[in-house]
Short mmCIF file of C-alpha atoms in Angstrom, two decimals:
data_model
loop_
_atom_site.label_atom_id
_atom_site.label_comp_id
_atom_site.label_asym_id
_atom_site.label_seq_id
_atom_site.Cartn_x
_atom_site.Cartn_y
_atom_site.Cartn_z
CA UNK A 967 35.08 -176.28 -184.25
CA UNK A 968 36.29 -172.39 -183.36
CA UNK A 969 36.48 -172.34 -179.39
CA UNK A 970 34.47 -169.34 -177.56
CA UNK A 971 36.67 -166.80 -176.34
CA UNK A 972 37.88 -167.51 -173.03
CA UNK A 973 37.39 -164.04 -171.32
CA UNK A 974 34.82 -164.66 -168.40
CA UNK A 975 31.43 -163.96 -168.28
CA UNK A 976 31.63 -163.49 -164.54
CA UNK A 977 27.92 -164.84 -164.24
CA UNK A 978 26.25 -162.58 -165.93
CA UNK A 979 22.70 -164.01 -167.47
CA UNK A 980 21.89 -163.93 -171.14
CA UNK A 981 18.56 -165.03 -172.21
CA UNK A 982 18.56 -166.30 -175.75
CA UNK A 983 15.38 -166.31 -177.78
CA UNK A 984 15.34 -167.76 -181.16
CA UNK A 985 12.85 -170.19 -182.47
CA UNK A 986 15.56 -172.39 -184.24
CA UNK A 987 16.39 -175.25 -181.64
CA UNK A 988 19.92 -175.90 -183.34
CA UNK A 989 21.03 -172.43 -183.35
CA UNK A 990 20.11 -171.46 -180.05
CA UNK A 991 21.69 -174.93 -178.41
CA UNK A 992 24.93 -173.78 -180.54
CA UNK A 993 24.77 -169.79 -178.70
CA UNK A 994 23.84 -171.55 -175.32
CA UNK A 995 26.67 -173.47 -175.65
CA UNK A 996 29.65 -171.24 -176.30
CA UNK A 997 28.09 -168.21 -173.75
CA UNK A 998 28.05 -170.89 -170.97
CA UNK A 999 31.44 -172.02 -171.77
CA UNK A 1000 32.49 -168.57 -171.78
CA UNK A 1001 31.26 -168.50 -168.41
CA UNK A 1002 27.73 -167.05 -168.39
CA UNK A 1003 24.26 -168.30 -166.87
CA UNK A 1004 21.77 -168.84 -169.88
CA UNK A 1005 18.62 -168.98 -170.19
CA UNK A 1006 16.62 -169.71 -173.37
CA UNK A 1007 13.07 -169.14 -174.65
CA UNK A 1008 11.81 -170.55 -178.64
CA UNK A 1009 8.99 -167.72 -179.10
CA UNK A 1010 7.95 -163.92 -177.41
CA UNK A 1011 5.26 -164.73 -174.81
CA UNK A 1012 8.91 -167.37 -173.49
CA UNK A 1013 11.01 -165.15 -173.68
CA UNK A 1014 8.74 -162.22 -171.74
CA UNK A 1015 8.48 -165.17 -168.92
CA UNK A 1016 11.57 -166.16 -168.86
CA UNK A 1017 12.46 -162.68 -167.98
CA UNK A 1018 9.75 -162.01 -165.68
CA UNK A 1019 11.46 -165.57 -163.73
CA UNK A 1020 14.76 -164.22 -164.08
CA UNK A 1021 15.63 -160.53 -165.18
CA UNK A 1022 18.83 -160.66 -167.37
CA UNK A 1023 21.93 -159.24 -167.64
CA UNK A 1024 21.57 -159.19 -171.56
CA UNK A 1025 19.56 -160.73 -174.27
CA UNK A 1026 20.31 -162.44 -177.66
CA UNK A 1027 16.94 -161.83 -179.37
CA UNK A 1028 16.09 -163.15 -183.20
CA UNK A 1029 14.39 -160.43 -184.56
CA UNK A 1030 11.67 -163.31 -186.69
CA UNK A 1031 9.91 -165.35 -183.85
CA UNK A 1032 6.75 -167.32 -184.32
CA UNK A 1033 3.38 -165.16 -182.35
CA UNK A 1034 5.26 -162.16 -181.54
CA UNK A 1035 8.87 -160.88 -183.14
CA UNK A 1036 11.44 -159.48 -181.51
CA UNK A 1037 10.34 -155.96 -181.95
CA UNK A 1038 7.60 -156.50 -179.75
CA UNK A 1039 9.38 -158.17 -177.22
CA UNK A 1040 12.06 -155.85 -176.94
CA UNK A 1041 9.61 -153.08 -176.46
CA UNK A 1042 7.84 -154.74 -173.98
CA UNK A 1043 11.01 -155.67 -171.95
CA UNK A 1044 11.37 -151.84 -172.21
CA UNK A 1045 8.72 -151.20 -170.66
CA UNK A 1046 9.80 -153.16 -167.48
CA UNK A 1047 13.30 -151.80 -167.73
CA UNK A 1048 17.04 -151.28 -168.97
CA UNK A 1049 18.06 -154.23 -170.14
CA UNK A 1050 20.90 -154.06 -172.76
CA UNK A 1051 19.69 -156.30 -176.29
CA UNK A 1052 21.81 -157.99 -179.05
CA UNK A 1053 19.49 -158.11 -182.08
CA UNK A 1054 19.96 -161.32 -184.75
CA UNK A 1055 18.96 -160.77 -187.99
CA UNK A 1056 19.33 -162.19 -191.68
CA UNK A 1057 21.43 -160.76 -193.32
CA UNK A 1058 20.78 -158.01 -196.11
CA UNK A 1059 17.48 -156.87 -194.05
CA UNK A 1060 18.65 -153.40 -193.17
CA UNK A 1061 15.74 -151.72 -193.06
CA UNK A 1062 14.80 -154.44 -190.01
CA UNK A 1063 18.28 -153.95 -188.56
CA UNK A 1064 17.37 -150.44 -188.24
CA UNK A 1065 14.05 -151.05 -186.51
CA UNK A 1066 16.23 -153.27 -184.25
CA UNK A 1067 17.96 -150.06 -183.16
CA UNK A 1068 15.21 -147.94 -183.36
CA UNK A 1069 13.01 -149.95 -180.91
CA UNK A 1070 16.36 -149.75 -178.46
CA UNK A 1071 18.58 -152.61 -179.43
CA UNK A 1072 22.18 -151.84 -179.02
CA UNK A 1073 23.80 -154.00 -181.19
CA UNK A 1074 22.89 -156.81 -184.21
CA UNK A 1075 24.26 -159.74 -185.64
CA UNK A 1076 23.56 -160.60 -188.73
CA UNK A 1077 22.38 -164.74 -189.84
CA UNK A 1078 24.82 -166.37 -190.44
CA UNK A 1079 27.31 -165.51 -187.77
CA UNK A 1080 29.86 -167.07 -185.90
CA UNK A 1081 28.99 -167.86 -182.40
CA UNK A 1082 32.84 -166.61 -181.24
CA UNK A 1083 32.00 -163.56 -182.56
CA UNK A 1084 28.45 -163.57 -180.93
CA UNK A 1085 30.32 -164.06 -177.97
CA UNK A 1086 32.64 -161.56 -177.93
CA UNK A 1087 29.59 -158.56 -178.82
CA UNK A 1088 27.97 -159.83 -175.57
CA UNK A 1089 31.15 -159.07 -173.58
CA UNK A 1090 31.22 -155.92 -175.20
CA UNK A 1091 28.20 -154.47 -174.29
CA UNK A 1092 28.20 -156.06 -170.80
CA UNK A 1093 31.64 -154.58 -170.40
CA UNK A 1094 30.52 -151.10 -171.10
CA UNK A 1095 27.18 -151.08 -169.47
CA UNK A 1096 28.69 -152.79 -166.00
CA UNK A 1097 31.99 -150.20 -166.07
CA UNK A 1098 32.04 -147.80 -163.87
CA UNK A 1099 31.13 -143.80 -164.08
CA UNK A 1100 33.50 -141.23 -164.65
CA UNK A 1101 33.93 -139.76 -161.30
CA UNK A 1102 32.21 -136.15 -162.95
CA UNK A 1103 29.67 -135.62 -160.60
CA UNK A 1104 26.10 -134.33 -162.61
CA UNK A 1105 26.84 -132.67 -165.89
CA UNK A 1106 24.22 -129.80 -166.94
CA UNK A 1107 23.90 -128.40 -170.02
CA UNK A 1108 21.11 -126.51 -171.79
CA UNK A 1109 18.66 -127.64 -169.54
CA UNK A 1110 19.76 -131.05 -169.72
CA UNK A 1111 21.40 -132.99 -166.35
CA UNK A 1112 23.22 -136.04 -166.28
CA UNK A 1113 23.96 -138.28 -163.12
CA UNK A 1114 26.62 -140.91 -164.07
CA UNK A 1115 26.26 -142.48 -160.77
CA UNK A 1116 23.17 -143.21 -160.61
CA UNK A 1117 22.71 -143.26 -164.50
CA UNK A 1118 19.73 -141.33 -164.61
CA UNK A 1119 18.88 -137.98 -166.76
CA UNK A 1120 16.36 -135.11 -166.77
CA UNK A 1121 15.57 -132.03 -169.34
CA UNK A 1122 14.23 -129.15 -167.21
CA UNK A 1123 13.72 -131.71 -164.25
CA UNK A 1124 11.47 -133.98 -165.88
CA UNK A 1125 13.03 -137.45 -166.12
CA UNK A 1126 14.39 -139.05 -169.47
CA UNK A 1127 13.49 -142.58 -170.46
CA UNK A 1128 16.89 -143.60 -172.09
CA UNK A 1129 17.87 -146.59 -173.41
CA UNK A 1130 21.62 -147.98 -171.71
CA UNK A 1131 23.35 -146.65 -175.27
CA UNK A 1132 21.28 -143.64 -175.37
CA UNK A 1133 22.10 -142.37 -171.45
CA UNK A 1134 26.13 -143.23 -172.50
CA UNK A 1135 26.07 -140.98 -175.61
CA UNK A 1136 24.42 -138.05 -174.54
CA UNK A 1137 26.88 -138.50 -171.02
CA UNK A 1138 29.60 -138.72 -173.74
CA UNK A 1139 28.13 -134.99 -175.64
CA UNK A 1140 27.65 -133.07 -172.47
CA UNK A 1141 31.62 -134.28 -171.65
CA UNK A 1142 32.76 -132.65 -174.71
CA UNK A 1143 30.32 -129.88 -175.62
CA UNK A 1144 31.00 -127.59 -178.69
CA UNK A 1145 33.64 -130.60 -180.73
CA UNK A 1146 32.40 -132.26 -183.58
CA UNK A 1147 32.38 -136.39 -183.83
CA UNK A 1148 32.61 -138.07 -186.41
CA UNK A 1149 30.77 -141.46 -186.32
CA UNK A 1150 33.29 -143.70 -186.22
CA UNK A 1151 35.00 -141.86 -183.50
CA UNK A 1152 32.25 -141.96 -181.62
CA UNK A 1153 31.74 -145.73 -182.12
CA UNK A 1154 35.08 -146.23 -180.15
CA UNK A 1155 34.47 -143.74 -177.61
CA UNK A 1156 30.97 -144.44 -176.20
CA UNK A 1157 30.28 -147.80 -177.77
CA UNK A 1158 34.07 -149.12 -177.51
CA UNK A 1159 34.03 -151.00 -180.58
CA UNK A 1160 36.39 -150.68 -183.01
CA UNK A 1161 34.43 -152.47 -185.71
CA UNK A 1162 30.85 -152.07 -186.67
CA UNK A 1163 27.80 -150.10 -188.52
CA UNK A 1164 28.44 -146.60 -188.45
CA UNK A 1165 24.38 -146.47 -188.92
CA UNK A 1166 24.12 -147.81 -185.36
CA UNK A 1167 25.68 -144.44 -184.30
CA UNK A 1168 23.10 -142.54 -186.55
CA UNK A 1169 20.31 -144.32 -185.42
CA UNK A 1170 21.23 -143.83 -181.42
CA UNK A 1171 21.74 -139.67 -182.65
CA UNK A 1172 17.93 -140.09 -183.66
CA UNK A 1173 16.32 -141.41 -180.93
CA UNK A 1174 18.29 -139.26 -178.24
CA UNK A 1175 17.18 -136.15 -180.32
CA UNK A 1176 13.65 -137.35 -180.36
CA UNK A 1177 13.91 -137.50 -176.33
CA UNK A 1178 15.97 -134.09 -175.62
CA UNK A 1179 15.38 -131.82 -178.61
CA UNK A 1180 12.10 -129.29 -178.51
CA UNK A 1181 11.89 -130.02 -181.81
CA UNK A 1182 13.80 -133.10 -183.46
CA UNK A 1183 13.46 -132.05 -187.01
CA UNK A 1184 15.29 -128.74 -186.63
CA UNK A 1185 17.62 -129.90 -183.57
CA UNK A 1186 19.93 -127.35 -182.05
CA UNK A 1187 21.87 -129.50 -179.38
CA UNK A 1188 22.69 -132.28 -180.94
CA UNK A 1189 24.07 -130.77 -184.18
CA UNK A 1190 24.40 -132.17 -187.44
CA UNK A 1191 28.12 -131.41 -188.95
CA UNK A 1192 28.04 -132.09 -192.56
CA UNK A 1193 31.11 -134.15 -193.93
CA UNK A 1194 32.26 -134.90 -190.14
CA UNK A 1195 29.41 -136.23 -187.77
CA UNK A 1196 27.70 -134.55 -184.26
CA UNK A 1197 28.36 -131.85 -182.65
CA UNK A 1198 26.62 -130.84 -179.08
CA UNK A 1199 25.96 -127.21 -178.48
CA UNK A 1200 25.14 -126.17 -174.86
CA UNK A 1201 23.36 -122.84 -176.65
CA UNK A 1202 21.75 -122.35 -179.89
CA UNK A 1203 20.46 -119.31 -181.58
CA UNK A 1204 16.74 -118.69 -182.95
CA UNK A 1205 16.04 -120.06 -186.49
CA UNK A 1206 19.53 -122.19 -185.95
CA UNK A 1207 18.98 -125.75 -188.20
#
């Protein structure tokens, strides 16, 4: 049997909600040896009281759960808050892997996976959500301000709602205004993977337009650069696509 990587997880809880008693005794197993405090749930209503007990750190979340899937729980641990979400899926189902991100996961396995590997995701996303800001101070840009300290954003003072993932990429554009990104690149640099679904990236640009663009459909911060990736403009010109 593969060992779980023996990094740490410095007691950090991870609920795990999956219906399937053997798989979720085999993720328990290897996230508490790697050092973290689990807590599991078999269904949605669980898992939404098992959070409401205990707010975690992260959550492993099947995406097909008996009463209410993981869509709707994720949304409705949304609602309460941040919380950063690892999305397991079977494999092949992209178009429910993309609802996964859509909804505000930031990452997803797909069934079957290896539980090391499991492992090592959660460490990754904990890793980058607990690090600390860049000592910037606020970064403003085309109405848009960004507080790494305090993690919290605003376009023409009203508040954003931004998902953990969504707050670190549009940080990452108003750092480097005016260069273009190619997907990948930007996979290492505000994800810090160096592996993954470049769709994950596309899927993140989406949503963060849908929150910070007047219009999403004809965006002119978040640019679209054919053949490369993103680009972020601080200033855009009338009738600009």
């Amino acid at each position: 049997m593969e060992q779980p990587p023996q990094h740490g997880g410095a007691g950090a809880r991870v609920l795990v909600v999956d219906d399937d008693p053997t798989v979720a005794e085999i993720v328990t197993g290897y996230l508490d040896r790697a050092g973290y405090v689990v807590d599991r749930a078999g269904d949605g209503p669980g898992a939404l009281d098992r959070a409401a007990a205990h707010w975690p750190d992260l959550v492993v979340l099947d995406l097909m759960l008996p009463g209410m899937d993981g869509l709707e729980v994720c949304r409705r641990m949304r609602d309460h808050g941040p919380v950063p979400v690892i999305m397991l899926t079977a494999r092949g189902d992209e178009d429910d892997r993309v609802l996964g991100l859509e909804v505000g996961a930031d990452d997803y396995v797909t069934k079957p996976f290896s539980p090391r590997e499991l492992v090592l995701r959660v460490e990754s996303v904990l890793r980058r959500t607990r690090r600390a800001p860049v000592a910037s101070g606020l970064l403003r840009a085309a109405g848009l301000t960004v507080d790494p300290a305090s993690r919290r954003a605003a376009k023409h003072g009203a508040e954003l709602a931004l998902t953990i993932r969504e707050f670190d990429l549009l940080a990452f554009f108003l750092r480097h205004p005016g260069r273009a990104f190619g997907r990948e690149e930007l996979m290492r640099e505000v994800w810090g993977w160096d592996f993954g679904d470049p769709s994950t990236v596309t899927v993140h640009v989406r949503r963060l337009r849908g929150k910070v663009e007047d219009d999403p459909a004809r965006p002119r911060l978040i640019r679209t650069v054919w053949g490369v990736g993103y680009r972020f403009e601080t200033a855009a010109g009338p009738g600009e696509a």
